[in-house]
């Protein structure tokens, strides 16, 4: 019988070069390449869609407000260290945005933009941890398949609220106060020669 595998530490994570994304999931150091252009494009546009109307105070005439929306926050949940593409905290749960190197308070919403190299972990291990931590909403966005899957946590289990695709115009929880045109999320495809 072999030696038990050593659990990864935060020091292990800090040794990973900046051009890679490092997380600790179930005691394992998981290293992924920086996202390719379809992922980066979709993630950028999601932030431009959701951020402006929601990342403001409640009562702001420019949008519904009431959220702190953050790009690639480092989330520490016990020994697990996760980095979703986007996360959001309702300001009524986190009235003051903290000055911290990482967050220990679970967000109310997380968004993972799926890449071929991360899809299996995003859809299994990370979803399980997000549910365990009580994150109320999760979006899984696949820019290659051009889909948005919206999940809501109910009694500790993920429930599929909706699956949208292509160029649909949608109202997606928890940001259903605005209309989102999904066609803008997908990078333009170069015409065939």
JSON list of C-alpha atoms in Angstrom, two decimals:
[
{"chain": "A", "resi": 1, "resn": "UNK", "atom": "CA", "xyz": [0.00, 0.00, 0.00]},
{"chain": "A", "resi": 2, "resn": "UNK", "atom": "CA", "xyz": [1.37, 3.43, -0.98]},
{"chain": "A", "resi": 3, "resn": "UNK", "atom": "CA", "xyz": [1.85, 6.43, 1.24]},
{"chain": "A", "resi": 4, "resn": "UNK", "atom": "CA", "xyz": [-1.26, 8.53, 1.84]},
{"chain": "A", "resi": 5, "resn": "UNK", "atom": "CA", "xyz": [-1.36, 11.57, -0.40]},
{"chain": "A", "resi": 6, "resn": "UNK", "atom": "CA", "xyz": [-0.29, 14.80, 1.32]},
{"chain": "A", "resi": 7, "resn": "UNK", "atom": "CA", "xyz": [-3.01, 17.45, 1.53]},
{"chain": "A", "resi": 8, "resn": "UNK", "atom": "CA", "xyz": [-2.20, 20.61, -0.38]},
{"chain": "A", "resi": 9, "resn": "UNK", "atom": "CA", "xyz": [-1.56, 23.76, 1.60]},
{"chain": "A", "resi": 10, "resn": "UNK", "atom": "CA", "xyz": [-1.98, 27.42, 0.84]},
{"chain": "A", "resi": 11, "resn": "UNK", "atom": "CA", "xyz": [1.82, 27.61, 0.53]},
{"chain": "A", "resi": 12, "resn": "UNK", "atom": "CA", "xyz": [1.56, 25.05, -2.31]},
{"chain": "A", "resi": 13, "resn": "UNK", "atom": "CA", "xyz": [-1.03, 27.25, -4.01]},
{"chain": "A", "resi": 14, "resn": "UNK", "atom": "CA", "xyz": [1.19, 30.33, -3.68]},
{"chain": "A", "resi": 15, "resn": "UNK", "atom": "CA", "xyz": [4.00, 28.53, -5.56]},
{"chain": "A", "resi": 16, "resn": "UNK", "atom": "CA", "xyz": [1.88, 28.23, -8.73]},
{"chain": "A", "resi": 17, "resn": "UNK", "atom": "CA", "xyz": [2.94, 30.71, -11.45]},
{"chain": "A", "resi": 18, "resn": "UNK", "atom": "CA", "xyz": [0.63, 33.68, -12.07]},
{"chain": "A", "resi": 19, "resn": "UNK", "atom": "CA", "xyz": [-0.19, 32.52, -15.59]},
{"chain": "A", "resi": 20, "resn": "UNK", "atom": "CA", "xyz": [-2.15, 29.60, -14.12]},
{"chain": "A", "resi": 21, "resn": "UNK", "atom": "CA", "xyz": [-5.26, 29.39, -11.93]},
{"chain": "A", "resi": 22, "resn": "UNK", "atom": "CA", "xyz": [-4.72, 27.46, -8.70]},
{"chain": "A", "resi": 23, "resn": "UNK", "atom": "CA", "xyz": [-7.36, 26.14, -6.32]},
{"chain": "A", "resi": 24, "resn": "UNK", "atom": "CA", "xyz": [-7.40, 23.65, -3.46]},
{"chain": "A", "resi": 25, "resn": "UNK", "atom": "CA", "xyz": [-10.34, 21.29, -3.79]},
{"chain": "A", "resi": 26, "resn": "UNK", "atom": "CA", "xyz": [-10.86, 18.43, -1.35]},
{"chain": "A", "resi": 27, "resn": "UNK", "atom": "CA", "xyz": [-7.24, 18.77, -0.22]},
{"chain": "A", "resi": 28, "resn": "UNK", "atom": "CA", "xyz": [-5.87, 18.54, -3.78]},
{"chain": "A", "resi": 29, "resn": "UNK", "atom": "CA", "xyz": [-4.02, 21.34, -5.55]},
{"chain": "A", "resi": 30, "resn": "UNK", "atom": "CA", "xyz": [-5.85, 21.83, -8.85]},
{"chain": "A", "resi": 31, "resn": "UNK", "atom": "CA", "xyz": [-4.00, 23.91, -11.43]},
{"chain": "A", "resi": 32, "resn": "UNK", "atom": "CA", "xyz": [-5.64, 25.06, -14.66]},
{"chain": "A", "resi": 33, "resn": "UNK", "atom": "CA", "xyz": [-4.30, 27.11, -17.55]},
{"chain": "A", "resi": 34, "resn": "UNK", "atom": "CA", "xyz": [-5.48, 30.70, -17.86]},
{"chain": "A", "resi": 35, "resn": "UNK", "atom": "CA", "xyz": [-8.72, 30.75, -19.86]},
{"chain": "A", "resi": 36, "resn": "UNK", "atom": "CA", "xyz": [-8.70, 30.74, -23.65]},
{"chain": "A", "resi": 37, "resn": "UNK", "atom": "CA", "xyz": [-10.34, 33.55, -25.60]},
{"chain": "A", "resi": 38, "resn": "UNK", "atom": "CA", "xyz": [-13.96, 32.20, -25.71]},
{"chain": "A", "resi": 39, "resn": "UNK", "atom": "CA", "xyz": [-13.93, 31.88, -21.91]},
{"chain": "A", "resi": 40, "resn": "UNK", "atom": "CA", "xyz": [-12.34, 35.30, -21.37]},
{"chain": "A", "resi": 41, "resn": "UNK", "atom": "CA", "xyz": [-14.75, 36.94, -23.81]},
{"chain": "A", "resi": 42, "resn": "UNK", "atom": "CA", "xyz": [-17.87, 35.44, -22.19]},
{"chain": "A", "resi": 43, "resn": "UNK", "atom": "CA", "xyz": [-16.64, 36.21, -18.66]},
{"chain": "A", "resi": 44, "resn": "UNK", "atom": "CA", "xyz": [-15.89, 39.82, -19.60]},
{"chain": "A", "resi": 45, "resn": "UNK", "atom": "CA", "xyz": [-19.30, 40.41, -21.14]},
{"chain": "A", "resi": 46, "resn": "UNK", "atom": "CA", "xyz": [-21.10, 38.77, -18.20]},
{"chain": "A", "resi": 47, "resn": "UNK", "atom": "CA", "xyz": [-19.40, 41.29, -15.92]},
{"chain": "A", "resi": 48, "resn": "UNK", "atom": "CA", "xyz": [-20.42, 44.15, -18.22]},
{"chain": "A", "resi": 49, "resn": "UNK", "atom": "CA", "xyz": [-24.03, 42.91, -18.21]},
{"chain": "A", "resi": 50, "resn": "UNK", "atom": "CA", "xyz": [-24.50, 42.16, -14.51]},
{"chain": "A", "resi": 51, "resn": "UNK", "atom": "CA", "xyz": [-22.12, 44.63, -12.88]},
{"chain": "A", "resi": 52, "resn": "UNK", "atom": "CA", "xyz": [-23.49, 48.01, -13.97]},
{"chain": "A", "resi": 53, "resn": "UNK", "atom": "CA", "xyz": [-27.11, 47.55, -12.86]},
{"chain": "A", "resi": 54, "resn": "UNK", "atom": "CA", "xyz": [-26.42, 45.54, -9.69]},
{"chain": "A", "resi": 55, "resn": "UNK", "atom": "CA", "xyz": [-23.02, 46.65, -8.35]},
{"chain": "A", "resi": 56, "resn": "UNK", "atom": "CA", "xyz": [-24.45, 49.82, -6.82]},
{"chain": "A", "resi": 57, "resn": "UNK", "atom": "CA", "xyz": [-26.39, 50.84, -3.78]},
{"chain": "A", "resi": 58, "resn": "UNK", "atom": "CA", "xyz": [-30.06, 50.05, -3.37]},
{"chain": "A", "resi": 59, "resn": "UNK", "atom": "CA", "xyz": [-32.16, 52.94, -4.61]},
{"chain": "A", "resi": 60, "resn": "UNK", "atom": "CA", "xyz": [-29.62, 54.07, -7.21]},
{"chain": "A", "resi": 61, "resn": "UNK", "atom": "CA", "xyz": [-31.71, 55.24, -10.18]},
{"chain": "A", "resi": 62, "resn": "UNK", "atom": "CA", "xyz": [-29.28, 53.58, -12.62]},
{"chain": "A", "resi": 63, "resn": "UNK", "atom": "CA", "xyz": [-30.30, 50.05, -11.63]},
{"chain": "A", "resi": 64, "resn": "UNK", "atom": "CA", "xyz": [-31.69, 47.67, -9.06]},
{"chain": "A", "resi": 65, "resn": "UNK", "atom": "CA", "xyz": [-28.41, 47.70, -7.11]},
{"chain": "A", "resi": 66, "resn": "UNK", "atom": "CA", "xyz": [-27.92, 45.89, -3.84]},
{"chain": "A", "resi": 67, "resn": "UNK", "atom": "CA", "xyz": [-24.92, 43.71, -4.72]},
{"chain": "A", "resi": 68, "resn": "UNK", "atom": "CA", "xyz": [-21.13, 43.59, -4.56]},
{"chain": "A", "resi": 69, "resn": "UNK", "atom": "CA", "xyz": [-20.04, 41.89, -7.82]},
{"chain": "A", "resi": 70, "resn": "UNK", "atom": "CA", "xyz": [-16.43, 40.68, -7.96]},
{"chain": "A", "resi": 71, "resn": "UNK", "atom": "CA", "xyz": [-14.24, 39.17, -10.67]},
{"chain": "A", "resi": 72, "resn": "UNK", "atom": "CA", "xyz": [-12.32, 36.00, -9.72]},
{"chain": "A", "resi": 73, "resn": "UNK", "atom": "CA", "xyz": [-12.51, 36.35, -5.94]},
{"chain": "A", "resi": 74, "resn": "UNK", "atom": "CA", "xyz": [-10.53, 33.89, -3.86]},
{"chain": "A", "resi": 75, "resn": "UNK", "atom": "CA", "xyz": [-12.97, 32.04, -1.60]},
{"chain": "A", "resi": 76, "resn": "UNK", "atom": "CA", "xyz": [-11.71, 30.17, 1.46]},
{"chain": "A", "resi": 77, "resn": "UNK", "atom": "CA", "xyz": [-14.12, 27.54, 2.79]},
{"chain": "A", "resi": 78, "resn": "UNK", "atom": "CA", "xyz": [-12.23, 25.59, 5.45]},
{"chain": "A", "resi": 79, "resn": "UNK", "atom": "CA", "xyz": [-9.42, 23.80, 3.59]},
{"chain": "A", "resi": 80, "resn": "UNK", "atom": "CA", "xyz": [-10.98, 24.47, 0.18]},
{"chain": "A", "resi": 81, "resn": "UNK", "atom": "CA", "xyz": [-9.82, 27.49, -1.85]},
{"chain": "A", "resi": 82, "resn": "UNK", "atom": "CA", "xyz": [-11.97, 28.21, -4.89]},
{"chain": "A", "resi": 83, "resn": "UNK", "atom": "CA", "xyz": [-11.82, 30.93, -7.53]},
{"chain": "A", "resi": 84, "resn": "UNK", "atom": "CA", "xyz": [-15.08, 31.32, -9.46]},
{"chain": "A", "resi": 85, "resn": "UNK", "atom": "CA", "xyz": [-15.10, 33.58, -12.51]},
{"chain": "A", "resi": 86, "resn": "UNK", "atom": "CA", "xyz": [-17.62, 35.89, -10.83]},
{"chain": "A", "resi": 87, "resn": "UNK", "atom": "CA", "xyz": [-19.25, 36.09, -7.43]},
{"chain": "A", "resi": 88, "resn": "UNK", "atom": "CA", "xyz": [-21.75, 38.41, -5.84]},
{"chain": "A", "resi": 89, "resn": "UNK", "atom": "CA", "xyz": [-22.78, 39.22, -2.30]},
{"chain": "A", "resi": 90, "resn": "UNK", "atom": "CA", "xyz": [-26.08, 40.88, -1.45]},
{"chain": "A", "resi": 91, "resn": "UNK", "atom": "CA", "xyz": [-25.34, 44.09, 0.42]},
{"chain": "A", "resi": 92, "resn": "UNK", "atom": "CA", "xyz": [-27.96, 43.27, 3.03]},
{"chain": "A", "resi": 93, "resn": "UNK", "atom": "CA", "xyz": [-25.79, 40.24, 4.00]},
{"chain": "A", "resi": 94, "resn": "UNK", "atom": "CA", "xyz": [-22.46, 42.03, 3.57]},
{"chain": "A", "resi": 95, "resn": "UNK", "atom": "CA", "xyz": [-23.19, 45.74, 4.19]},
{"chain": "A", "resi": 96, "resn": "UNK", "atom": "CA", "xyz": [-19.53, 46.79, 3.96]},
{"chain": "A", "resi": 97, "resn": "UNK", "atom": "CA", "xyz": [-17.15, 45.48, 1.33]},
{"chain": "A", "resi": 98, "resn": "UNK", "atom": "CA", "xyz": [-14.18, 44.12, 3.28]},
{"chain": "A", "resi": 99, "resn": "UNK", "atom": "CA", "xyz": [-10.52, 44.86, 2.65]},
{"chain": "A", "resi": 100, "resn": "UNK", "atom": "CA", "xyz": [-9.21, 41.30, 2.79]},
{"chain": "A", "resi": 101, "resn": "UNK", "atom": "CA", "xyz": [-6.83, 39.08, 0.78]},
{"chain": "A", "resi": 102, "resn": "UNK", "atom": "CA", "xyz": [-9.61, 36.48, 0.38]},
{"chain": "A", "resi": 103, "resn": "UNK", "atom": "CA", "xyz": [-13.24, 35.96, 1.31]},
{"chain": "A", "resi": 104, "resn": "UNK", "atom": "CA", "xyz": [-14.48, 33.53, 3.95]},
{"chain": "A", "resi": 105, "resn": "UNK", "atom": "CA", "xyz": [-18.14, 34.57, 3.71]},
{"chain": "A", "resi": 106, "resn": "UNK", "atom": "CA", "xyz": [-19.87, 32.58, 0.99]},
{"chain": "A", "resi": 107, "resn": "UNK", "atom": "CA", "xyz": [-21.31, 34.71, -1.80]},
{"chain": "A", "resi": 108, "resn": "UNK", "atom": "CA", "xyz": [-24.98, 34.65, -2.73]},
{"chain": "A", "resi": 109, "resn": "UNK", "atom": "CA", "xyz": [-24.17, 33.98, -6.39]},
{"chain": "A", "resi": 110, "resn": "UNK", "atom": "CA", "xyz": [-21.26, 32.37, -8.20]},
{"chain": "A", "resi": 111, "resn": "UNK", "atom": "CA", "xyz": [-20.64, 32.06, -11.91]},
{"chain": "A", "resi": 112, "resn": "UNK", "atom": "CA", "xyz": [-18.34, 29.54, -13.53]},
{"chain": "A", "resi": 113, "resn": "UNK", "atom": "CA", "xyz": [-17.51, 29.92, -17.20]},
{"chain": "A", "resi": 114, "resn": "UNK", "atom": "CA", "xyz": [-16.86, 26.38, -18.35]},
{"chain": "A", "resi": 115, "resn": "UNK", "atom": "CA", "xyz": [-13.69, 25.52, -20.25]},
{"chain": "A", "resi": 116, "resn": "UNK", "atom": "CA", "xyz": [-12.86, 22.07, -21.63]},
{"chain": "A", "resi": 117, "resn": "UNK", "atom": "CA", "xyz": [-10.07, 21.81, -19.05]},
{"chain": "A", "resi": 118, "resn": "UNK", "atom": "CA", "xyz": [-12.29, 22.76, -16.07]},
{"chain": "A", "resi": 119, "resn": "UNK", "atom": "CA", "xyz": [-15.76, 21.45, -16.95]},
{"chain": "A", "resi": 120, "resn": "UNK", "atom": "CA", "xyz": [-15.54, 18.20, -14.98]},
{"chain": "A", "resi": 121, "resn": "UNK", "atom": "CA", "xyz": [-14.35, 19.90, -11.77]},
{"chain": "A", "resi": 122, "resn": "UNK", "atom": "CA", "xyz": [-16.76, 22.86, -12.14]},
{"chain": "A", "resi": 123, "resn": "UNK", "atom": "CA", "xyz": [-19.73, 20.52, -12.61]},
{"chain": "A", "resi": 124, "resn": "UNK", "atom": "CA", "xyz": [-18.88, 18.10, -9.82]},
{"chain": "A", "resi": 125, "resn": "UNK", "atom": "CA", "xyz": [-16.49, 18.99, -7.04]},
{"chain": "A", "resi": 126, "resn": "UNK", "atom": "CA", "xyz": [-16.96, 22.77, -7.11]},
{"chain": "A", "resi": 127, "resn": "UNK", "atom": "CA", "xyz": [-20.76, 22.54, -7.37]},
{"chain": "A", "resi": 128, "resn": "UNK", "atom": "CA", "xyz": [-20.76, 20.24, -4.33]},
{"chain": "A", "resi": 129, "resn": "UNK", "atom": "CA", "xyz": [-18.66, 22.68, -2.30]},
{"chain": "A", "resi": 130, "resn": "UNK", "atom": "CA", "xyz": [-20.79, 25.65, -3.37]},
{"chain": "A", "resi": 131, "resn": "UNK", "atom": "CA", "xyz": [-23.89, 23.78, -2.19]},
{"chain": "A", "resi": 132, "resn": "UNK", "atom": "CA", "xyz": [-22.23, 22.83, 1.09]},
{"chain": "A", "resi": 133, "resn": "UNK", "atom": "CA", "xyz": [-21.38, 26.49, 1.70]},
{"chain": "A", "resi": 134, "resn": "UNK", "atom": "CA", "xyz": [-24.95, 27.62, 1.02]},
{"chain": "A", "resi": 135, "resn": "UNK", "atom": "CA", "xyz": [-24.41, 29.72, -2.10]},
{"chain": "A", "resi": 136, "resn": "UNK", "atom": "CA", "xyz": [-27.97, 30.47, -3.20]},
{"chain": "A", "resi": 137, "resn": "UNK", "atom": "CA", "xyz": [-27.40, 30.72, -6.97]},
{"chain": "A", "resi": 138, "resn": "UNK", "atom": "CA", "xyz": [-24.92, 29.29, -9.44]},
{"chain": "A", "resi": 139, "resn": "UNK", "atom": "CA", "xyz": [-24.54, 30.01, -13.11]},
{"chain": "A", "resi": 140, "resn": "UNK", "atom": "CA", "xyz": [-22.64, 27.64, -15.40]},
{"chain": "A", "resi": 141, "resn": "UNK", "atom": "CA", "xyz": [-21.85, 29.29, -18.70]},
{"chain": "A", "resi": 142, "resn": "UNK", "atom": "CA", "xyz": [-20.45, 27.31, -21.63]},
{"chain": "A", "resi": 143, "resn": "UNK", "atom": "CA", "xyz": [-19.21, 29.67, -24.35]},
{"chain": "A", "resi": 144, "resn": "UNK", "atom": "CA", "xyz": [-18.49, 26.84, -26.80]},
{"chain": "A", "resi": 145, "resn": "UNK", "atom": "CA", "xyz": [-21.99, 25.38, -26.49]},
{"chain": "A", "resi": 146, "resn": "UNK", "atom": "CA", "xyz": [-23.44, 28.89, -25.98]},
{"chain": "A", "resi": 147, "resn": "UNK", "atom": "CA", "xyz": [-25.47, 27.93, -22.93]},
{"chain": "A", "resi": 148, "resn": "UNK", "atom": "CA", "xyz": [-26.35, 29.45, -19.56]},
{"chain": "A", "resi": 149, "resn": "UNK", "atom": "CA", "xyz": [-27.49, 27.04, -16.86]},
{"chain": "A", "resi": 150, "resn": "UNK", "atom": "CA", "xyz": [-29.12, 28.69, -13.83]},
{"chain": "A", "resi": 151, "resn": "UNK", "atom": "CA", "xyz": [-29.18, 26.76, -10.55]},
{"chain": "A", "resi": 152, "resn": "UNK", "atom": "CA", "xyz": [-30.88, 27.64, -7.26]},
{"chain": "A", "resi": 153, "resn": "UNK", "atom": "CA", "xyz": [-29.99, 25.94, -3.98]},
{"chain": "A", "resi": 154, "resn": "UNK", "atom": "CA", "xyz": [-33.03, 24.42, -2.28]},
{"chain": "A", "resi": 155, "resn": "UNK", "atom": "CA", "xyz": [-32.70, 22.32, 0.88]},
{"chain": "A", "resi": 156, "resn": "UNK", "atom": "CA", "xyz": [-28.99, 21.81, 0.17]},
{"chain": "A", "resi": 157, "resn": "UNK", "atom": "CA", "xyz": [-29.52, 20.57, -3.41]},
{"chain": "A", "resi": 158, "resn": "UNK", "atom": "CA", "xyz": [-29.13, 22.27, -6.75]},
{"chain": "A", "resi": 159, "resn": "UNK", "atom": "CA", "xyz": [-32.34, 22.75, -8.69]},
{"chain": "A", "resi": 160, "resn": "UNK", "atom": "CA", "xyz": [-32.16, 23.69, -12.36]},
{"chain": "A", "resi": 161, "resn": "UNK", "atom": "CA", "xyz": [-34.13, 26.91, -12.69]},
{"chain": "A", "resi": 162, "resn": "UNK", "atom": "CA", "xyz": [-33.54, 27.33, -16.42]},
{"chain": "A", "resi": 163, "resn": "UNK", "atom": "CA", "xyz": [-31.22, 26.51, -19.29]},
{"chain": "A", "resi": 164, "resn": "UNK", "atom": "CA", "xyz": [-30.88, 29.19, -21.94]},
{"chain": "A", "resi": 165, "resn": "UNK", "atom": "CA", "xyz": [-28.98, 29.00, -25.21]},
{"chain": "A", "resi": 166, "resn": "UNK", "atom": "CA", "xyz": [-27.84, 30.81, -28.31]},
{"chain": "A", "resi": 167, "resn": "UNK", "atom": "CA", "xyz": [-29.25, 34.26, -28.88]},
{"chain": "A", "resi": 168, "resn": "UNK", "atom": "CA", "xyz": [-32.12, 34.08, -26.38]},
{"chain": "A", "resi": 169, "resn": "UNK", "atom": "CA", "xyz": [-33.07, 37.19, -24.45]},
{"chain": "A", "resi": 170, "resn": "UNK", "atom": "CA", "xyz": [-33.56, 36.13, -20.83]},
{"chain": "A", "resi": 171, "resn": "UNK", "atom": "CA", "xyz": [-34.30, 37.09, -17.24]},
{"chain": "A", "resi": 172, "resn": "UNK", "atom": "CA", "xyz": [-31.95, 34.91, -15.18]},
{"chain": "A", "resi": 173, "resn": "UNK", "atom": "CA", "xyz": [-32.18, 34.56, -11.39]},
{"chain": "A", "resi": 174, "resn": "UNK", "atom": "CA", "xyz": [-30.96, 36.20, -9.23]},
{"chain": "A", "resi": 175, "resn": "UNK", "atom": "CA", "xyz": [-30.55, 39.07, -11.70]},
{"chain": "A", "resi": 176, "resn": "UNK", "atom": "CA", "xyz": [-33.95, 38.65, -13.29]},
{"chain": "A", "resi": 177, "resn": "UNK", "atom": "CA", "xyz": [-34.77, 42.35, -12.81]},
{"chain": "A", "resi": 178, "resn": "UNK", "atom": "CA", "xyz": [-32.88, 42.97, -16.06]},
{"chain": "A", "resi": 179, "resn": "UNK", "atom": "CA", "xyz": [-33.10, 41.54, -19.53]},
{"chain": "A", "resi": 180, "resn": "UNK", "atom": "CA", "xyz": [-29.95, 39.85, -20.84]},
{"chain": "A", "resi": 181, "resn": "UNK", "atom": "CA", "xyz": [-29.27, 39.22, -24.51]},
{"chain": "A", "resi": 182, "resn": "UNK", "atom": "CA", "xyz": [-27.12, 36.09, -24.58]},
{"chain": "A", "resi": 183, "resn": "UNK", "atom": "CA", "xyz": [-25.91, 36.71, -28.15]},
{"chain": "A", "resi": 184, "resn": "UNK", "atom": "CA", "xyz": [-23.50, 39.33, -26.76]},
{"chain": "A", "resi": 185, "resn": "UNK", "atom": "CA", "xyz": [-21.85, 36.71, -24.51]},
{"chain": "A", "resi": 186, "resn": "UNK", "atom": "CA", "xyz": [-20.51, 34.57, -27.35]},
{"chain": "A", "resi": 187, "resn": "UNK", "atom": "CA", "xyz": [-17.43, 35.65, -29.29]},
{"chain": "A", "resi": 188, "resn": "UNK", "atom": "CA", "xyz": [-18.02, 36.39, -32.95]},
{"chain": "A", "resi": 189, "resn": "UNK", "atom": "CA", "xyz": [-17.14, 33.51, -35.20]},
{"chain": "A", "resi": 190, "resn": "UNK", "atom": "CA", "xyz": [-14.79, 34.27, -38.06]},
{"chain": "A", "resi": 191, "resn": "UNK", "atom": "CA", "xyz": [-16.35, 33.52, -41.45]},
{"chain": "A", "resi": 192, "resn": "UNK", "atom": "CA", "xyz": [-15.11, 30.40, -43.21]},
{"chain": "A", "resi": 193, "resn": "UNK", "atom": "CA", "xyz": [-12.69, 31.09, -46.08]}
]
